[in-house]
CSV table of C-alpha atoms in Angstrom, one decimal:
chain,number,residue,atom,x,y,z
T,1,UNK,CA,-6.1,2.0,20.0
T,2,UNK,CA,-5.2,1.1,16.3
T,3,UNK,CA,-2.1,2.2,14.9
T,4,UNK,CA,-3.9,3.2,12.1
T,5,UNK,CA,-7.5,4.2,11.9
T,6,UNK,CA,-9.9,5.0,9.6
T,7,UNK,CA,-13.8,4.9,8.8
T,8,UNK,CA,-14.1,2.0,6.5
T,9,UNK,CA,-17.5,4.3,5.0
T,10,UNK,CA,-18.8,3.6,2.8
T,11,UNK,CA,-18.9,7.6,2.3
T,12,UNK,CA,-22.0,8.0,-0.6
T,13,UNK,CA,-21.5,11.4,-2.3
T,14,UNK,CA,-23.8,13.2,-4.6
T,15,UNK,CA,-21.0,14.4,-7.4
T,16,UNK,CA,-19.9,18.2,-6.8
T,17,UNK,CA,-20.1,17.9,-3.2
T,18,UNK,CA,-17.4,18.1,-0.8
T,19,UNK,CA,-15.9,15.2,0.9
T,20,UNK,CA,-13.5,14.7,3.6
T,21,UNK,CA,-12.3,11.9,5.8
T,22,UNK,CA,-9.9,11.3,8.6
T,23,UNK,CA,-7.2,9.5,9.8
T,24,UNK,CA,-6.3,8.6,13.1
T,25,UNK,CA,-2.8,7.5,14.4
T,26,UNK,CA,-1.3,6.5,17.8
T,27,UNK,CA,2.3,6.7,17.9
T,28,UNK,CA,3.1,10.4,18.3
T,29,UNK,CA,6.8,9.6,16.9
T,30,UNK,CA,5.4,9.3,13.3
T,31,UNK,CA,6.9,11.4,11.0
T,32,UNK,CA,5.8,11.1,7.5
T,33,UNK,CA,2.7,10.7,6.3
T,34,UNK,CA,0.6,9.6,2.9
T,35,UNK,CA,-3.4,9.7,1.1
T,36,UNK,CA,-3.0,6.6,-1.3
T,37,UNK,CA,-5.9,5.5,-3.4
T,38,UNK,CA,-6.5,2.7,-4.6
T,39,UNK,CA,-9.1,1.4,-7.3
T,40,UNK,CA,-11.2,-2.4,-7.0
T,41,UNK,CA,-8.2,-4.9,-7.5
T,42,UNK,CA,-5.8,-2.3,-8.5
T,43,UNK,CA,-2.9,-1.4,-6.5
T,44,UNK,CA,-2.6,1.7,-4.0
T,45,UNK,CA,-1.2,5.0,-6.3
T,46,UNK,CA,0.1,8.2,-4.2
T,47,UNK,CA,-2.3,10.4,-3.9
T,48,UNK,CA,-0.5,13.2,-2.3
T,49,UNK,CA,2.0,13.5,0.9
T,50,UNK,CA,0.7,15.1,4.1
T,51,UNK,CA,3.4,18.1,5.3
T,52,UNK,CA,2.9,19.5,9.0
T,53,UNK,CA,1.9,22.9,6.8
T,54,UNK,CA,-0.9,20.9,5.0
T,55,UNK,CA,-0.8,21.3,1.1
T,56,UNK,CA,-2.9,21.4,-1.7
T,57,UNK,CA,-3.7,19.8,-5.2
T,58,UNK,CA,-5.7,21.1,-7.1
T,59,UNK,CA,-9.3,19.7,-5.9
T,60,UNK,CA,-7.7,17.8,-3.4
T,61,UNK,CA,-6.2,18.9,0.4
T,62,UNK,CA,-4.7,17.0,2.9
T,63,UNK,CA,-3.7,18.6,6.6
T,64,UNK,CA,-2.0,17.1,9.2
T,65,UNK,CA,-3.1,17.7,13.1
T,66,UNK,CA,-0.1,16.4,15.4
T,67,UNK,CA,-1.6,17.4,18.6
T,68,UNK,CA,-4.3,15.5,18.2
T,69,UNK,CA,-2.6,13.0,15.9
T,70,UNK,CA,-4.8,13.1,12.6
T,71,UNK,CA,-4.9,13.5,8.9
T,72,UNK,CA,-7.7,14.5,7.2
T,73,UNK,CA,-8.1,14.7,3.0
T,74,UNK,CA,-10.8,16.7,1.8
T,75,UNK,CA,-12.1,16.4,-2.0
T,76,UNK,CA,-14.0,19.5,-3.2
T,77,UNK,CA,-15.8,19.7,-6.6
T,78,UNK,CA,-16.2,15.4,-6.3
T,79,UNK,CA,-16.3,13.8,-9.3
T,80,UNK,CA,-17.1,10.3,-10.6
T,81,UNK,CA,-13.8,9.5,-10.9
T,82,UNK,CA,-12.9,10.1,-7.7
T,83,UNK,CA,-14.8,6.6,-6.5
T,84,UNK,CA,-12.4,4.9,-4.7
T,85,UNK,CA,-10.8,3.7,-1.3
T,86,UNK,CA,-8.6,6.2,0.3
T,87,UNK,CA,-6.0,4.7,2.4
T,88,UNK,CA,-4.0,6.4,4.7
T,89,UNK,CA,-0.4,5.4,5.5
T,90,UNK,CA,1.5,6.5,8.3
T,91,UNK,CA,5.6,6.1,8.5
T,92,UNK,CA,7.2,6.3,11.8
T,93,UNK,CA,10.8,5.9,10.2
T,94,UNK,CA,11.1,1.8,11.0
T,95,UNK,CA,7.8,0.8,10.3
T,96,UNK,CA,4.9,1.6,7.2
T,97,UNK,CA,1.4,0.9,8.7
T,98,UNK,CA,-1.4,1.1,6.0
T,99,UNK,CA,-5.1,1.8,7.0
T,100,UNK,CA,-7.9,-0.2,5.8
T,101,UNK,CA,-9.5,2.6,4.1
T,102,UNK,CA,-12.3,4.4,3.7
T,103,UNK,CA,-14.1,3.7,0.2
T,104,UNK,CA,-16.0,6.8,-1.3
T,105,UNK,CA,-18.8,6.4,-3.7
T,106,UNK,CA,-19.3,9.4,-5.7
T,107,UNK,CA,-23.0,9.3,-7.1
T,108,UNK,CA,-24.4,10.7,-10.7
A,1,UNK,CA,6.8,3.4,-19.1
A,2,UNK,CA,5.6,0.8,-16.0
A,3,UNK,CA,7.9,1.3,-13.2
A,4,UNK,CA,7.4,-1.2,-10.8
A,5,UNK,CA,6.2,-4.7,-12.8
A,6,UNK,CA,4.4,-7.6,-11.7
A,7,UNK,CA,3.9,-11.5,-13.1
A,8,UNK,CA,2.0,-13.1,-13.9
A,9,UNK,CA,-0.7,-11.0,-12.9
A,10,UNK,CA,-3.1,-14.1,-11.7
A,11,UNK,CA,-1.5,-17.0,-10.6
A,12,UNK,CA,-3.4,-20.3,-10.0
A,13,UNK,CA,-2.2,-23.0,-7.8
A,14,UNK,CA,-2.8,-25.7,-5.9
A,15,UNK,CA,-2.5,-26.0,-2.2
A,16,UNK,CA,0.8,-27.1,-1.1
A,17,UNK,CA,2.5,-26.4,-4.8
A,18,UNK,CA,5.2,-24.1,-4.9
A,19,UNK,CA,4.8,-21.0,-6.2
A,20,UNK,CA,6.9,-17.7,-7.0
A,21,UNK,CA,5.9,-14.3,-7.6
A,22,UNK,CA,7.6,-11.9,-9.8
A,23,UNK,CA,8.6,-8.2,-9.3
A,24,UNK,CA,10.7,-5.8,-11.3
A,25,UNK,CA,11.4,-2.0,-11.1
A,26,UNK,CA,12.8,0.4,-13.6
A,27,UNK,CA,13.2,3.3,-10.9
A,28,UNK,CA,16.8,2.1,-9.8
A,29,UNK,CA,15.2,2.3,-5.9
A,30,UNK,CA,17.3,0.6,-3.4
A,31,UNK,CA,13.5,-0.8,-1.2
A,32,UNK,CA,11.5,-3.1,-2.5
A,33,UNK,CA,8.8,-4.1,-0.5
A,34,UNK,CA,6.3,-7.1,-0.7
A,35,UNK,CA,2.3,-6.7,0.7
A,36,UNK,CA,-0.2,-8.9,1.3
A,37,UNK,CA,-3.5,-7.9,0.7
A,38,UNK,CA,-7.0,-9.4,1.3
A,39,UNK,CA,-9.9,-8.2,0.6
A,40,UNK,CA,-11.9,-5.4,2.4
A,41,UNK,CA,-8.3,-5.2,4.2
A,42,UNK,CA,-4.9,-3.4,4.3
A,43,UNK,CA,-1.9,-4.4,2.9
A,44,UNK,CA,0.3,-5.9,5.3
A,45,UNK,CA,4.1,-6.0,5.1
A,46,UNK,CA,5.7,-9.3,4.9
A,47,UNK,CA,9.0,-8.0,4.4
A,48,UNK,CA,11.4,-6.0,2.2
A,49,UNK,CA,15.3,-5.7,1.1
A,50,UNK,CA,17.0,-2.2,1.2
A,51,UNK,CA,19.6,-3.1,-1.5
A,52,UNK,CA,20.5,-6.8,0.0
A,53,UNK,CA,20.0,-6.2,3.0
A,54,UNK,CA,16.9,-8.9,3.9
A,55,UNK,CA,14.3,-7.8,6.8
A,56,UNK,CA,11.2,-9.5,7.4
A,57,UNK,CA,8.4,-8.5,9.6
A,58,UNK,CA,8.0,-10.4,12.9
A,59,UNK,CA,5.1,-12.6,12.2
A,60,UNK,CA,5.7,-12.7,8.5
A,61,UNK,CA,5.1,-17.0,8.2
A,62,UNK,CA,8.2,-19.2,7.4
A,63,UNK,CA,6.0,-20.3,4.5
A,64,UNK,CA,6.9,-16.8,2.7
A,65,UNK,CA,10.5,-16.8,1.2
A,66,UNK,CA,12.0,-13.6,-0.7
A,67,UNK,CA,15.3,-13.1,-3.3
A,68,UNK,CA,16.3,-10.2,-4.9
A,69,UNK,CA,19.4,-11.5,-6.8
A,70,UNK,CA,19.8,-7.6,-8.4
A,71,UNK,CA,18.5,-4.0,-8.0
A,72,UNK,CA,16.1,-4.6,-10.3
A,73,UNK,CA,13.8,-7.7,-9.1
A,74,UNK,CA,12.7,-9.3,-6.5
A,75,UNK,CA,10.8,-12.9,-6.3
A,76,UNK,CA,8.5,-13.9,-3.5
A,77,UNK,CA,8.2,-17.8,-2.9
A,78,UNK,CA,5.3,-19.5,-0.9
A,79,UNK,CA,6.6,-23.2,-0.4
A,80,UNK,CA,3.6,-24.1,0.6
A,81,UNK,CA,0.6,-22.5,-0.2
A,82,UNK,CA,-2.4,-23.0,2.0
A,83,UNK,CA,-6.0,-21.8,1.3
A,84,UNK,CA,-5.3,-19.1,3.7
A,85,UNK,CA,-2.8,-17.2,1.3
A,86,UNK,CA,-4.8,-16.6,-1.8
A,87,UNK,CA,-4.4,-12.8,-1.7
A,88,UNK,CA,-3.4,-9.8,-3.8
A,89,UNK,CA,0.4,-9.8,-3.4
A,90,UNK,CA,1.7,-6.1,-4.0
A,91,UNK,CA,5.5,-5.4,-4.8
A,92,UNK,CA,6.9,-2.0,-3.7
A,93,UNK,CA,9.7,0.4,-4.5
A,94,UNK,CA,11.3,3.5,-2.6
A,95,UNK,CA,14.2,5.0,-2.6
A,96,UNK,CA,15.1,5.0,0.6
A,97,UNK,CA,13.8,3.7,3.4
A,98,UNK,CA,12.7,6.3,6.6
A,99,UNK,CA,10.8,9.5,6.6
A,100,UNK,CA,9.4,10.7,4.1
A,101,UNK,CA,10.0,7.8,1.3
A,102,UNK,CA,7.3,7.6,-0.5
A,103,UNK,CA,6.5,3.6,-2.0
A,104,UNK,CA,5.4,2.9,-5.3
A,105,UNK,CA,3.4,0.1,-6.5
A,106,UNK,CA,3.0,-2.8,-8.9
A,107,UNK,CA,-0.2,-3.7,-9.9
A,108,UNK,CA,-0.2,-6.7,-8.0
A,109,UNK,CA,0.0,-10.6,-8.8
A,110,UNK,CA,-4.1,-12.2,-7.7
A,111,UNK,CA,-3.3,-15.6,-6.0
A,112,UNK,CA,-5.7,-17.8,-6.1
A,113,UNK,CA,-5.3,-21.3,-4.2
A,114,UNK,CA,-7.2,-24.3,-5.1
């Protein structure tokens, strides 16, 4: 199994829909985890932290499932903007794996 | 107000010419961090200081050297570039290494090998 797993997508979404994607990880010691995005040949940007309690911004909520070791993001309301690949990183204190991504396309 | 600076942004060299990367931070963090990224792929630590204190990953190539003669930057040197390394090179900062750091990017230096 991956360290890090996610569905490469391309997820195609008509704009207003909802959206969400997953993250799979398989060392159970992890302890903090991230939603970066990041924009053709820009650089990742924090999206938001994943707490065990899940939280919330704004159109955007990330949750955290330890038992069965996942993090999901979901995007309500999508807009255009929100094209991008979504990359989930997991920290398990001595070591930062990144996923590859999943790339969302978020259609007129 | 950039926090984490990168140059040049596109580098061009040719294979086997030395070449360094630049990276510089405003954020007064004591990590920085340097990726690798291809395309379609993730980025993959090659290593990364907490203050001077130098730690490279395991099969991070001999052909990548670091330096970071101050808080603020940190170089990257590829002695020898081969065709193999053109790739988005992304610097990092945190504050702290461990649980629950969170890493903050450049917008990358675009390597391109000829």
């Amino acid at each position: 199994r991956k360290e890090v797993e996610q569905d490469p997508g391309p997820f195609n979404v008509p704009e207003g829909a909802t959206v969400a994607f997953n993250c799979t990880y398989s060392n159970s010691a992890s302890q903090s985890f991230f939603w970066y995005r990041q924009d053709c040949r820009k650089e990742p940007k924090l999206l938001m932290s994943v707490y065990s309690s899940g939280n919330e911004d704004g159109r955007f909520t990330a949750q955290l499932n330890r038992a069965s070791q996942y993090i999901s993001l979901l995007i309500r309301d999508s807009k255009l903007s929100d094209s991008a690949t979504y990359l989930c990183v997991v920290n398990s204190g001595d070591k930062i794996i990144f996923g590859k991504g999943t790339r969302l396309h978020i259609l007129p | 107000d950039a926090m984490v600076i990168q140059n040049p942004r596109y580098q061009v060299t040719q294979f086997g010419k030395p070449v360094t990367l630049s990276c510089s931070q405003t954020l007064n963090h004591n990590v920085m961090y340097w990726y690798q990224q291809k395309s379609s792929q993730a980025p993959k630590l090659l290593f990364h200081y907490y203050d001077k204190d130098f730690n490279n990953e395991a099969d991070t190539p001999d052909n990548f050297q670091s330096r970071r003669p101050n808080t603020s930057f940190c170089f990257l040197d590829i002695r020898s570039p081969g065709l193999g390394d053109a790739a988005m090179y992304l610097c990092a900062t945190s504050r702290v290494t461990g649980v629950g750091n969170e890493q903050f990017f450049g917008p990358g230096t675009r390597l391109t090998v000829l």
